[in-house]
Short mmCIF file of C-alpha atoms in Angstrom, two decimals:
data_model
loop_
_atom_site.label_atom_id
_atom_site.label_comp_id
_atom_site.label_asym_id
_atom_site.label_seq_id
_atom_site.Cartn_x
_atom_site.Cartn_y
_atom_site.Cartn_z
CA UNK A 1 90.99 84.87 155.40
CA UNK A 2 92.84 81.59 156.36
CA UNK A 3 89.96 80.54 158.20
CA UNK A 4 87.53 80.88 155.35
CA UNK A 5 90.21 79.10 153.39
CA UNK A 6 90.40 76.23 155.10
CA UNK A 7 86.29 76.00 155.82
CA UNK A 8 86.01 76.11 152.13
CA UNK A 9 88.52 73.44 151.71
CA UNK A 10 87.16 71.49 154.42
CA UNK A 11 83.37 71.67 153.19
CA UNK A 12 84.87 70.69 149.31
CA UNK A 13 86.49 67.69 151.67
CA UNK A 14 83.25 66.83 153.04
CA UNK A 15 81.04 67.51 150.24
CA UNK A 16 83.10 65.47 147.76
CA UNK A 17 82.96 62.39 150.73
CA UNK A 18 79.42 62.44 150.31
CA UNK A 19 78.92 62.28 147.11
CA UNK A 20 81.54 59.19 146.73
CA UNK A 21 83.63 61.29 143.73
CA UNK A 22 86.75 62.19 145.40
CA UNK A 23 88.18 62.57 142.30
CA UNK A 24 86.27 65.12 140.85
CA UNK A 25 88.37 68.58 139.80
CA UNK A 26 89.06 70.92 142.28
CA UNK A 27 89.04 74.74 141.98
CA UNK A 28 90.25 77.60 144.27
CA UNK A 29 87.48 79.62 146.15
CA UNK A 30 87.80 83.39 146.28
CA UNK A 31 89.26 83.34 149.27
CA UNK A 32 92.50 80.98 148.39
CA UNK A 33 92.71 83.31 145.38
CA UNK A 34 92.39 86.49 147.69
CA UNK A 35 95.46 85.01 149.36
CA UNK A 36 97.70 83.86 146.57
CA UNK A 37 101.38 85.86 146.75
CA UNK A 38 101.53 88.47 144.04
CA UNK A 39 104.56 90.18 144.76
CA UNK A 40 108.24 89.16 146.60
CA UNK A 41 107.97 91.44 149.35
CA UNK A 42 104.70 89.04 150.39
CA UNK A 43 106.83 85.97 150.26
CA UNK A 44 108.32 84.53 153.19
CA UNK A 45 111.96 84.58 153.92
CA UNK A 46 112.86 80.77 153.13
CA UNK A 47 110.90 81.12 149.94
CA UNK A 48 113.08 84.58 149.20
CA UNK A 49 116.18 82.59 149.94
CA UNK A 50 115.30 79.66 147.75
CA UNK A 51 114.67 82.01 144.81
CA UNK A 52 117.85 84.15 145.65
CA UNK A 53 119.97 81.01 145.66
CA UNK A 54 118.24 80.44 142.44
CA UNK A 55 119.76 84.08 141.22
CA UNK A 56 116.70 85.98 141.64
CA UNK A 57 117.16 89.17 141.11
CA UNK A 58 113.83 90.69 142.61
CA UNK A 59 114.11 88.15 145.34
CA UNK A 60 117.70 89.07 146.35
CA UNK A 61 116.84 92.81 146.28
CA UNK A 62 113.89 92.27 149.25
CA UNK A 63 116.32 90.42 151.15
CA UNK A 64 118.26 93.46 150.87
CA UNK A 65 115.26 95.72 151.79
CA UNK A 66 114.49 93.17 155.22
CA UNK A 67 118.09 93.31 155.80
CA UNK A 68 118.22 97.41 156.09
CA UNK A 69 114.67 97.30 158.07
CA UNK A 70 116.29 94.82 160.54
CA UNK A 71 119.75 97.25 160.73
CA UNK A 72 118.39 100.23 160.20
CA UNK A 73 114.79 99.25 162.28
CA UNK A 74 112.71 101.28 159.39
CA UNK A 75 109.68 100.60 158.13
CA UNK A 76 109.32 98.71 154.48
CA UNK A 77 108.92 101.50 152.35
CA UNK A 78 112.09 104.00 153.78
CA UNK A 79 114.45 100.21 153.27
CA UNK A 80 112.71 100.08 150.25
CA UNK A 81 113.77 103.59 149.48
CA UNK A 82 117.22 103.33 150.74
CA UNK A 83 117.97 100.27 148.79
CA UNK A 84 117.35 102.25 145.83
CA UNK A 85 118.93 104.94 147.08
CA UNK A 86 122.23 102.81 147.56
CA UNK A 87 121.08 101.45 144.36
CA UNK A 88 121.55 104.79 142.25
CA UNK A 89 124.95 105.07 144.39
CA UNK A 90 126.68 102.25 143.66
CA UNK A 91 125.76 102.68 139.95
CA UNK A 92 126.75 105.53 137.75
CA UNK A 93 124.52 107.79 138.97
CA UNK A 94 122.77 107.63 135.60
CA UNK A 95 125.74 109.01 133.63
CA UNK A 96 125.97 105.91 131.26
CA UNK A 97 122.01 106.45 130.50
CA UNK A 98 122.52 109.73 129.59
CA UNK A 99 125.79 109.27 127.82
CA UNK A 100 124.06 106.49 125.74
CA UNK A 101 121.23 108.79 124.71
CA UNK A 102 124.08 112.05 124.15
CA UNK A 103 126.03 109.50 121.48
CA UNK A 104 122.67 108.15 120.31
CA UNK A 105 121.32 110.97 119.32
CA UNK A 106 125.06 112.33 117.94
CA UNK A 107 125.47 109.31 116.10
CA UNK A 108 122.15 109.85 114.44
CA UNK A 109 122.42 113.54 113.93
CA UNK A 110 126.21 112.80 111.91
CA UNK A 111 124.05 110.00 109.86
CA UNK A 112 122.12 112.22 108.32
CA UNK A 113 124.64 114.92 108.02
CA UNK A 114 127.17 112.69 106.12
CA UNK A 115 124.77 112.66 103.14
CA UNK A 116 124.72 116.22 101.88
CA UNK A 117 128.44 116.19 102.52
CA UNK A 118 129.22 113.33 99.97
CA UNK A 119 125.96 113.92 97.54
CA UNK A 120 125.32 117.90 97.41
CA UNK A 121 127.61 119.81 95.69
CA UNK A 122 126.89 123.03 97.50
CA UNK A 123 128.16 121.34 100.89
CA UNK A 124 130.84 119.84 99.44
CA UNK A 125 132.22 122.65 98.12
CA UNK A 126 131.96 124.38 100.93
CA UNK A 127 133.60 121.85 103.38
CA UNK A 128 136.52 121.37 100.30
CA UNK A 129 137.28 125.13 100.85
CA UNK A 130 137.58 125.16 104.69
CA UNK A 131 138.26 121.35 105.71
CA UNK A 132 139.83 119.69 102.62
CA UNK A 133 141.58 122.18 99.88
CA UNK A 134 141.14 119.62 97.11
CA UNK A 135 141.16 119.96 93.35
CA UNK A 136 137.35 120.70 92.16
CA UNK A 137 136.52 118.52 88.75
CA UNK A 138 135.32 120.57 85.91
CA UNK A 139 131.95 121.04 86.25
CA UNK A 140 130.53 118.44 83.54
CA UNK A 141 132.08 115.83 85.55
CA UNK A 142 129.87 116.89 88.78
CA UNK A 143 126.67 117.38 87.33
CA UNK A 144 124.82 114.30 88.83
CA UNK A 145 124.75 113.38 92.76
CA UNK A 146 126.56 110.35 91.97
CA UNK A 147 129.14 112.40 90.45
CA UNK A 148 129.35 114.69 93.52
CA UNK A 149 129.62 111.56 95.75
CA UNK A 150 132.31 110.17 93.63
CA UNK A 151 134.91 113.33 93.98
CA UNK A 152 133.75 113.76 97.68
CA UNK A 153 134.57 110.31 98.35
CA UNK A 154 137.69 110.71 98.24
CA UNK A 155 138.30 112.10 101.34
CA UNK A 156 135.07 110.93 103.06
CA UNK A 157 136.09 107.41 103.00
CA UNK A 158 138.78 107.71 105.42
CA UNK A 159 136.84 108.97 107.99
CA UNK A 160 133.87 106.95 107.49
CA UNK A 161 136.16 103.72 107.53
CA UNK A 162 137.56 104.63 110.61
CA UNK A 163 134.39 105.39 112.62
CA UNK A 164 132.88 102.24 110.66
CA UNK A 165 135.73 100.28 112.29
CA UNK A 166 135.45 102.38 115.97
CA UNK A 167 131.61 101.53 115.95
CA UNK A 168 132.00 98.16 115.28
CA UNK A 169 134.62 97.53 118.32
CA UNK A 170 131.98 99.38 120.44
CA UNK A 171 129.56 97.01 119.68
CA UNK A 172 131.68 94.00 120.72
CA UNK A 173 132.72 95.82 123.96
CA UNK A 174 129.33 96.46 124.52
CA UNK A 175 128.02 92.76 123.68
CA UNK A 176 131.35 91.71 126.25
CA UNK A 177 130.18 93.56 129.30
CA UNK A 178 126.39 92.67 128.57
CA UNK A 179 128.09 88.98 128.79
CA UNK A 180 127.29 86.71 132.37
CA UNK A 181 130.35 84.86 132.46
CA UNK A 182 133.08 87.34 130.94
CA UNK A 183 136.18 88.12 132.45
CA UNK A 184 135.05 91.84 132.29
CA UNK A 185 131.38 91.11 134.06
CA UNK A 186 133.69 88.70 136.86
CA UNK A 187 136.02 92.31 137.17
CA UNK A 188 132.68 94.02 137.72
CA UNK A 189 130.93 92.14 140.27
CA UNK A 190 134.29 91.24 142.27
CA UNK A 191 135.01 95.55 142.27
CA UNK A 192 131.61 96.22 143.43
CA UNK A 193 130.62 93.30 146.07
CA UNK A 194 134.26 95.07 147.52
CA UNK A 195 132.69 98.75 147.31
CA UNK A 196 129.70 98.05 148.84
CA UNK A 197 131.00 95.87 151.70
CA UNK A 198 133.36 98.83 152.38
CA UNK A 199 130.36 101.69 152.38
CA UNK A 200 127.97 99.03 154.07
CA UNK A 201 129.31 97.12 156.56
CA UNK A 202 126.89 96.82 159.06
CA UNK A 203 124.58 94.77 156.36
CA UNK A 204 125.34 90.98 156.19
CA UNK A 205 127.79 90.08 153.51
CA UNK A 206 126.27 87.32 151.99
CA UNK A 207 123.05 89.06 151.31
CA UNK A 208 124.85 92.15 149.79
CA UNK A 209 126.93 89.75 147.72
CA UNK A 210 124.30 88.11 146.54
CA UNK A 211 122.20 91.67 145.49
CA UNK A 212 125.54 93.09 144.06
CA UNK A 213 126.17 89.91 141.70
CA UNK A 214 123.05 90.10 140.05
CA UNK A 215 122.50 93.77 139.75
CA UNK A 216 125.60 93.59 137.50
CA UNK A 217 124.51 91.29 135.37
CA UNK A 218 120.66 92.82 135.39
CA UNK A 219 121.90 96.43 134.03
CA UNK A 220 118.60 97.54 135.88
CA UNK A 221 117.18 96.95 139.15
CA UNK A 222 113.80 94.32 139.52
CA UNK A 223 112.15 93.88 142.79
CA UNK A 224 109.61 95.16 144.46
CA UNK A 225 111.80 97.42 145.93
CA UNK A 226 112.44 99.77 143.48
CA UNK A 227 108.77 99.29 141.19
CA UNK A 228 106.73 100.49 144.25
CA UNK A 229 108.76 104.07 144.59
CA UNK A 230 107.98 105.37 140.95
CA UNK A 231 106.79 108.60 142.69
CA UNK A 232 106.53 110.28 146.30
CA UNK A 233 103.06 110.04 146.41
CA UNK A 234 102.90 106.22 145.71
CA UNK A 235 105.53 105.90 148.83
CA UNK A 236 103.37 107.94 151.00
CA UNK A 237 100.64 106.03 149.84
CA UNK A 238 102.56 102.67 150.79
CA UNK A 239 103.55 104.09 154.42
CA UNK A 240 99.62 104.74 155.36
CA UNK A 241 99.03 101.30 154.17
CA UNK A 242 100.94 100.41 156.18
CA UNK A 243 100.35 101.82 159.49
CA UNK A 244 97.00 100.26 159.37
CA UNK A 245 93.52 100.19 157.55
CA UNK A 246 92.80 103.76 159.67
CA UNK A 247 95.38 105.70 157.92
CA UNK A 248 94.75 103.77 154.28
CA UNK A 249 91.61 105.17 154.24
CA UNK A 250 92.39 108.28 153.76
CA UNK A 251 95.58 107.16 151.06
CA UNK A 252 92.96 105.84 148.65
#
């Protein structure tokens, strides 16, 4: 392939001589395009280190994955593999996904609730008798919704201030560790470059440093490391690839 690349920019060369326009366009052949780079664990390692220096994320992560295949003396997929592994490790073991979706799904469930507690009089008098034990208006004054929600509002506004007021602080937590340069981000990348050079010493320091300050500030992983193991068949597929075009014969 770098052969044919280099006849057909040779013959362009040549052809373009002969014709005395040497500044005619020039377009890639099907070869060049056969062998542009497409993904990071194609790129060589100075251009991974230039992009990692750069903060690259995806970049960083397959110097991690060439790091545990030169320790470790795997193949690319199992680094691959146990870079996400370590990955999944270091992280919350996908507790704060699920808790996110739990109080999601609360939140939304209470949303809807709150209405027929502060507009239907049925509900309300029900949660007065058990929850509230509060004098019930005559009945002409509670003959509209509006009505309803203005006796029930009386004790509904105290809770819905406060979790008005809780929600609110979440949201500024939540926009302070989503910050790049917070003190709270700085806490979190210092805490877990130090966990993972305790659990991972025999990987190079720099490199894990460099993988463990971005993946805080990503939230979720990039790289080819982690994209190519959606499933076990894609890995197997990955691991007859690469032993050679026998076995990826019978991948496909």
């Amino acid at each position: 392939s770098a052969t044919a690349a280099e006849a057909s920019t040779s013959a362009f060369a040549s052809g373009a001589a002969a014709s005395g326009d040497l500044s005619a366009p020039r377009f890639p052949s099907a070869a060049e395009c056969a062998m542009q780079v497409r993904a990071y664990h194609e790129m060589s390692n100075e251009v991974l280190l230039l992009l990692a220096a750069n903060g690259d994320h995806g970049a960083r992560t397959e110097r991690f994955v060439r790091e545990v295949m030169h320790v470790d003396k795997l193949e690319w997929v199992d680094a691959a593999q146990t870079v996400a592994d370590i990955t999944f490790k270091v992280g919350d073991g996908g507790f704060n996904l699920w808790l996110g979706r739990a109080l999601g799904l609360a939140a939304s469930a209470a949303g809807f609730a709150v209405v027929p507690m502060i507009f239907d009089l049925g509900t309300a008098l029900e949660f007065n008798a058990h929850y509230v034990s509060a004098d019930v208006p005559v009945y002409k004054d509670l003959e509209t919704a509006l009505e309803v929600g203005a006796w029930t509002w009386n004790w509904m506004e105290p809770p819905l201030g406060t979790v008005s007021f809780i929600l609110l602080c979440l949201q500024w937590a939540r926009q302070q560790r989503a910050s790049t340069d917070g003190p709270y981000t700085a806490f979190r990348k210092r805490r877990r470059a130090q966990a993972l050079l305790r659990a991972y010493p025999q990987y190079n320091a720099m490199i894990l440093r460099h993988w463990s300050d971005s993946l805080c500030s990503e939230e979720s992983v990039d790289g080819d490391a982690l994209h190519v193991l959606d499933s076990s068949q894609r890995r197997e597929r990955l691991r007859r690839l690469s032993a050679g075009p026998a076995a990826a014969s019978s991948a496909i």
